[in-house]
XYZ file of C-alpha atoms in Angstrom:
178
model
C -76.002 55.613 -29.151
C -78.685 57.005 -31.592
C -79.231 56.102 -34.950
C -78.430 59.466 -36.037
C -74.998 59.481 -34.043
C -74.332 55.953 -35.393
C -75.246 56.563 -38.753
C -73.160 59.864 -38.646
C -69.967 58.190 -37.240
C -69.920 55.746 -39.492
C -70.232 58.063 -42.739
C -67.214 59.912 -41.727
C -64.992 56.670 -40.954
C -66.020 55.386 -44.056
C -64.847 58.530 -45.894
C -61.854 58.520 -43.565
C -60.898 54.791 -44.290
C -61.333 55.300 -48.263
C -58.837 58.258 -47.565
C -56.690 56.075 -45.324
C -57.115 58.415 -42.538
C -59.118 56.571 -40.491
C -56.070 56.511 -37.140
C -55.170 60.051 -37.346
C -59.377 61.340 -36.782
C -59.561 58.765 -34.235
C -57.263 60.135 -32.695
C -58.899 63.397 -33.357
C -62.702 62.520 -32.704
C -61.205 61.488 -28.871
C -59.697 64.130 -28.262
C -62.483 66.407 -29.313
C -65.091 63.960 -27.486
C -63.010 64.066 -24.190
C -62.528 68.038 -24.534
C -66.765 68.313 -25.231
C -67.026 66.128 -21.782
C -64.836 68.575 -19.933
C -66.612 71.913 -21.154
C -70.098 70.599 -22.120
C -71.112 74.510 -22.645
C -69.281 74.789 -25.708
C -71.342 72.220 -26.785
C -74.370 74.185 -25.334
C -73.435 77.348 -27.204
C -72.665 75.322 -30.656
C -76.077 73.971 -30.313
C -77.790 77.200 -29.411
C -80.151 77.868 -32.142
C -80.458 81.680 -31.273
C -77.310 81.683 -32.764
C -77.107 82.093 -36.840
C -75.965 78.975 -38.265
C -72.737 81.521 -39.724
C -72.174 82.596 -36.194
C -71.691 78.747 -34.752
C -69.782 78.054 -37.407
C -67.089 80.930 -37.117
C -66.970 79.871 -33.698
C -66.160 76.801 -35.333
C -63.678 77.903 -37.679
C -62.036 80.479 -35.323
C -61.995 77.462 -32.895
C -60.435 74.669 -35.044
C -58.972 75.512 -38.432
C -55.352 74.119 -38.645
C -55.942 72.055 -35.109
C -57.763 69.429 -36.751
C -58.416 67.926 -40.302
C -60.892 69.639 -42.665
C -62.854 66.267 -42.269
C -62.953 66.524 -38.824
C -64.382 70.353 -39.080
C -66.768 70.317 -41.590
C -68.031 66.922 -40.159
C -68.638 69.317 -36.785
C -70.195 72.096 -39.163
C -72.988 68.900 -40.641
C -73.909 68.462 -36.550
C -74.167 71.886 -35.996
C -76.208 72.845 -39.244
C -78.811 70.246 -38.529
C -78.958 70.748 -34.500
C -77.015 67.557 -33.700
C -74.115 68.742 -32.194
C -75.174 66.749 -28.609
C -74.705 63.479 -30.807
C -71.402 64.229 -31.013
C -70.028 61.401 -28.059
C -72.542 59.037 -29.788
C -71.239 59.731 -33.338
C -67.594 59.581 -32.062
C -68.308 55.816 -30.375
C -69.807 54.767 -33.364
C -66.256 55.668 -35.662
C -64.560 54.195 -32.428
C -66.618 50.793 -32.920
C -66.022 51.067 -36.735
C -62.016 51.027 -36.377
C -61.635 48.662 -33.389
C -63.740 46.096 -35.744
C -61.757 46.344 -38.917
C -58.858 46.594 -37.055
C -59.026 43.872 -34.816
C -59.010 45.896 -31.843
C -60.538 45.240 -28.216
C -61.432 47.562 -25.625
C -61.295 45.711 -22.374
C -61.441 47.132 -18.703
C -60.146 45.560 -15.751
C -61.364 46.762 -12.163
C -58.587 45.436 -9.558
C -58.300 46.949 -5.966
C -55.384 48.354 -6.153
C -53.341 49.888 -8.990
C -51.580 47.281 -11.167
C -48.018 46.903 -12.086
C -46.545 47.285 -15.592
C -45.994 43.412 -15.283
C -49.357 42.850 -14.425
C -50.829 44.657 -16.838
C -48.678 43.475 -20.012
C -49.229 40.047 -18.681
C -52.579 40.318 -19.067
C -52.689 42.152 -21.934
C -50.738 39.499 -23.570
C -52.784 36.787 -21.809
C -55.715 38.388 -23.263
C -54.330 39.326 -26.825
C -53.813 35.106 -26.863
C -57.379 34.519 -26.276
C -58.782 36.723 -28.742
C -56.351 37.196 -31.530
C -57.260 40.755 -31.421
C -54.991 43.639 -30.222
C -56.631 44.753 -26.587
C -56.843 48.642 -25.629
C -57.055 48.145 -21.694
C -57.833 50.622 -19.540
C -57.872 50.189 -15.870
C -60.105 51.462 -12.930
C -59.288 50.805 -9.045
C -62.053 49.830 -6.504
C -60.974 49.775 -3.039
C -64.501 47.040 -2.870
C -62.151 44.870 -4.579
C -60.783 42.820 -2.642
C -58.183 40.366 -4.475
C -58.545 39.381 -7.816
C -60.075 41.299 -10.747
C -62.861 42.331 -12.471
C -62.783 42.179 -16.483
C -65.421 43.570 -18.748
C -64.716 42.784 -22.511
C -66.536 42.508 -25.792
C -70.017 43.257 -23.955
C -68.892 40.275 -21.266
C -68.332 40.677 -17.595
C -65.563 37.450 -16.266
C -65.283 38.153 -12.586
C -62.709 36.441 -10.704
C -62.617 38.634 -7.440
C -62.382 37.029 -4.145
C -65.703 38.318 -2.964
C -67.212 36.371 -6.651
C -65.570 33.350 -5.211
C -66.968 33.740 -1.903
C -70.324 34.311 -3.037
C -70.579 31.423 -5.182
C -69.069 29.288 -2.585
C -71.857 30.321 -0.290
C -74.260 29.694 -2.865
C -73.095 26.158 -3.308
C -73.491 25.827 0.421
C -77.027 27.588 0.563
C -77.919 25.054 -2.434
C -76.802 21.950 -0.322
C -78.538 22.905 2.914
């Protein structure tokens, strides 16, 4: 993340928490990052400087108005007018951050190798929610390398308690005696 992106995502969550907004362009700021991912030459054309800065920001307009709040738009008009629009992931994980800090939120990913159940996956939501006294956003990925186990990545930490983990430091243990 940029300092530009950073400093841009936090300016609108701070005018979106003052407005008590701050859920609803979350909401929106995902969306909008996940739809840039999928068709990154919209964000090519936005950020095409051939283009008057009244053209890219019709498309804009023609785009967006009434699928997203004003906020939302005219924060996407301040990126395009200064040739920023390529900060826009960046700007979004920065409001992302913002939100999940003041409202006690943690993103946490767990790597198992197969799919988990529901059961699994609310116990160890609630396992984890215990631990940190935060509310935990989990999202999952499957790894066939997995073998038993899982993988967790949380709060910039990485607690692996796969079999092959185990196995490694048991041979380590062994290397270390010999």
């Amino acid at each position: 993340m940029t300092e530009l992106s950073k400093e841009y995502g936090e300016g609108l969550y701070a005018l979106a928490a003052e407005e008590q907004l701050s859920q609803d362009l979350l909401a929106q700021m995902e969306m909008l990052a996940r739809s840039f991912q999928a068709e990154p030459a919209f964000l090519h054309l936005l950020s095409n400087m051939s283009l008057s800065k009244e053209e890219r920001f019709g498309i804009l307009e023609n785009t967006f108005r009434g699928q997203i709040h004003p906020y939302v738009l005219n924060f996407l008009k301040i990126l395009c007018e200064r040739g920023a629009m390529m900060e826009f992931a960046g700007c979004a994980n920065a409001y992302r951050a913002l939100y999940n800090q003041e409202h006690h939120v943690l993103e946490a990913q767990v790597t198992t190798g197969e799919k988990m159940t529901e059961d699994q996956r609310a116990r160890l939501i609630e396992k984890l929610q215990k631990m940190t006294g935060k509310e935990i956003q989990l999202s999952e990925k499957v790894d066939e390398k997995v073998i038993g186990g899982v993988l967790l990545e949380m709060d910039g930490k990485r607690y692996d308690n796969t079999v092959r983990h185990r196995l490694e430091k048991i041979h380590q243990a062994m290397i270390g005696e010999a």
